[in-house]
């Protein structure tokens, strides 16, 4: 286990709805990245947060947004869900100065119907 | 455009046998290359990290090699076990970019049969 937890484990939503996914990092990990992983593909970078500020973003529309809290836990919010948003959503945390040592959570499986 | 290509896409081997997975990349300028193991429905777990100056790194039965000149890496698994069944993902980072923006391959799915 990596010490990174995500909730919920599975989620089913209807097209057009909104969803919030949560990630709890390891203690002291002030950097968290979120990824979308479609079946059979590698993770795609959504965005990264460092000390509660967005610190980089991938090619995802603004309806994907996030938050990082003072305790370094974080949220991924997705508005106006589309069928193509169905995927495994992963968060990964890392220590200051060891940004490439990423510890991934188990993911949240989102299904949009 | 930065890309990471992995081969084969899938592989089936018998327990106890060795295997080698390949990763070719076009990411530039190169910073580091990482191999992850991802069990079905789980998050990736780091196996090795290699920088430009390293050409081999081991983690138990896993040995990764890097040829920065040809932009190729391989992951060799020795004496495979049933628990090695998973997807193996190659990730390459460019120097000066956000670590999260690393380029991920689509993975090689390894199945180890008894």
XYZ file of C-alpha atoms in Angstrom:
227
model
C 0.000 0.000 0.000
C 1.194 3.519 -0.846
C -0.573 5.356 1.958
C -2.642 7.358 -0.529
C -6.380 6.800 -0.291
C -9.206 7.748 -2.635
C -12.953 7.833 -2.253
C -15.320 6.607 -3.360
C -14.030 3.375 -4.890
C -16.743 3.203 -7.520
C -19.315 5.711 -8.704
C -22.097 5.693 -11.261
C -23.417 9.013 -12.553
C -25.753 10.173 -15.286
C -24.676 12.360 -18.185
C -24.920 16.043 -17.250
C -24.461 15.496 -13.520
C -21.568 16.721 -11.400
C -19.134 14.588 -9.379
C -16.524 15.149 -6.665
C -13.700 12.687 -6.123
C -11.443 12.811 -3.068
C -7.822 11.986 -2.390
C -5.946 11.800 0.886
C -2.161 12.052 0.478
C 0.603 10.659 2.602
C 1.695 12.869 5.483
C 4.001 15.652 4.306
C 3.236 15.152 0.613
C 2.442 18.698 -0.501
C 2.144 17.949 -4.220
C -0.732 16.024 -5.732
C -1.480 15.202 -9.348
C -4.710 13.878 -10.822
C -4.921 11.544 -13.796
C -7.640 10.037 -15.975
C -7.043 6.503 -17.179
C -9.309 5.034 -19.828
C -9.481 1.266 -20.153
C -6.380 -0.154 -21.803
C -4.549 3.177 -21.867
C -1.981 4.940 -19.765
C -2.945 7.712 -17.337
C -3.517 11.172 -18.803
C -2.453 14.179 -16.705
C -5.370 16.404 -15.618
C -3.665 18.877 -13.264
C -1.313 19.219 -10.316
C -1.627 21.106 -7.046
C 1.219 22.375 -4.919
C 0.575 24.081 -1.605
C -3.105 24.636 -2.475
C -2.359 26.274 -5.849
C -2.790 24.747 -9.319
C 0.719 24.124 -10.617
C 0.185 22.761 -14.110
C -2.649 21.485 -16.229
C -3.075 18.967 -19.022
C -5.411 19.118 -22.009
C -8.650 18.925 -20.098
C -11.556 21.413 -20.334
C -12.413 23.836 -17.511
C -15.263 21.632 -16.330
C -12.492 19.614 -14.687
C -11.465 21.566 -11.592
C -9.720 20.830 -8.347
C -8.912 21.909 -4.847
C -6.138 21.180 -2.410
C -6.679 21.745 1.285
C -4.227 22.861 4.020
C -3.824 19.243 5.130
C -2.859 18.455 1.488
C -5.920 16.333 0.819
C -7.528 17.206 -2.497
C -10.626 17.019 -4.641
C -11.325 16.596 -8.327
C -14.625 18.077 -9.506
C -16.133 17.322 -12.872
C -19.176 19.247 -14.097
C -21.577 18.402 -16.918
C -20.451 14.789 -17.101
C -20.099 13.202 -20.524
C -20.066 9.526 -21.447
C -16.348 9.790 -22.335
C -15.590 10.802 -18.755
C -16.048 7.157 -17.756
C -12.595 6.100 -16.559
C -10.391 5.299 -13.585
C -9.342 8.515 -11.837
C -6.031 8.377 -10.048
C -4.348 10.784 -7.701
C -0.634 10.693 -6.969
C 1.214 12.510 -4.213
C 4.884 13.296 -3.755
C 7.242 14.800 -1.215
C 8.886 18.189 -1.611
C 12.064 17.745 -3.623
C 11.099 14.257 -4.782
C 8.484 15.138 -7.342
C 9.157 12.084 -9.508
C 8.654 9.687 -6.617
C 4.899 9.608 -7.074
C 2.715 7.500 -4.824
C -0.565 6.601 -6.489
C -3.873 5.930 -4.823
C -6.039 2.955 -5.800
C -8.266 5.119 -7.969
C -11.970 5.853 -8.307
C -13.833 4.048 -11.076
C -16.357 6.486 -12.554
C -19.067 5.238 -14.887
C -21.227 7.774 -16.713
C -24.463 6.449 -18.212
C 5.263 15.687 -29.771
C 6.501 13.679 -26.796
C 5.534 10.032 -27.103
C 6.139 6.762 -25.302
C 5.552 3.501 -27.165
C 5.513 0.172 -25.359
C 5.741 -3.300 -26.790
C 4.383 -5.845 -26.854
C 0.859 -4.716 -26.031
C 0.254 -8.000 -24.208
C 2.304 -11.028 -23.284
C 1.530 -14.466 -21.863
C 4.284 -16.514 -20.232
C 4.525 -19.573 -18.008
C 5.376 -19.245 -14.341
C 9.116 -19.379 -13.760
C 10.042 -18.031 -17.189
C 11.790 -14.710 -17.867
C 10.454 -11.923 -20.050
C 11.480 -8.509 -21.367
C 9.215 -5.548 -21.994
C 10.214 -2.687 -24.276
C 9.746 1.076 -24.118
C 10.728 3.548 -26.862
C 10.347 7.276 -26.331
C 10.736 10.575 -28.123
C 10.586 12.793 -25.027
C 13.168 15.541 -25.128
C 15.104 16.901 -23.338
C 15.195 13.741 -21.248
C 15.015 13.910 -17.471
C 14.089 10.480 -16.156
C 12.321 7.243 -17.004
C 10.169 5.270 -14.602
C 8.589 1.832 -14.718
C 5.390 1.150 -12.821
C 3.430 -2.025 -12.102
C -0.347 -1.644 -12.121
C -2.608 -4.431 -10.933
C -6.076 -4.497 -12.479
C -8.274 -1.754 -11.030
C -5.487 -0.443 -8.807
C -3.073 2.482 -8.896
C 0.432 2.140 -10.374
C 3.290 1.223 -8.030
C 6.818 2.409 -8.781
C 9.400 -0.234 -9.716
C 12.412 1.813 -10.880
C 13.468 5.370 -11.665
C 16.444 6.071 -13.957
C 18.095 9.330 -14.871
C 20.270 10.079 -17.898
C 23.451 8.825 -16.254
C 22.024 5.463 -15.208
C 21.834 2.566 -17.639
C 20.584 -0.163 -15.344
C 18.630 -0.421 -12.119
C 17.258 -3.429 -10.262
C 14.432 -3.962 -7.841
C 14.340 -7.585 -6.792
C 13.452 -9.708 -9.825
C 12.873 -6.577 -11.926
C 15.788 -5.047 -13.859
C 15.370 -1.959 -15.996
C 17.879 -0.798 -18.604
C 18.149 2.540 -20.332
C 19.891 3.530 -23.546
C 19.532 7.306 -23.704
C 21.256 7.461 -27.094
C 18.692 5.254 -28.814
C 15.899 6.397 -26.475
C 15.015 2.872 -25.480
C 14.390 1.145 -22.179
C 13.578 -2.401 -21.241
C 12.180 -4.076 -18.150
C 13.390 -7.624 -17.560
C 11.460 -9.872 -15.188
C 13.291 -12.916 -13.914
C 11.692 -16.150 -12.687
C 8.155 -14.858 -13.138
C 5.491 -15.479 -10.532
C 1.705 -15.526 -10.811
C 1.635 -12.235 -8.884
C 3.603 -10.577 -11.693
C 0.405 -10.619 -13.764
C -0.309 -6.908 -14.229
C 0.104 -3.984 -16.580
C 3.612 -2.484 -16.729
C 3.747 1.196 -17.601
C 6.743 3.175 -18.828
C 6.746 6.900 -17.959
C 9.205 9.481 -19.302
C 9.685 13.020 -18.016
C 11.186 15.940 -19.874
C 13.690 18.200 -18.155
C 12.215 21.430 -16.894
C 8.622 20.287 -17.013
C 6.117 19.579 -14.319
C 6.575 16.023 -13.022
C 2.866 15.452 -13.388
C 3.067 16.218 -17.113
C 5.212 13.177 -17.718
C 4.364 11.120 -20.770
C 2.849 7.729 -19.944
C 2.886 4.725 -22.238
C -0.224 2.612 -22.635
C 1.402 -0.301 -20.851
C 2.170 -3.942 -21.537
C -0.301 -6.402 -20.043
C 1.570 -9.417 -18.694
C -0.223 -12.634 -17.848
C 1.708 -15.335 -16.004
C 0.114 -18.776 -16.212
C 0.841 -21.759 -13.966
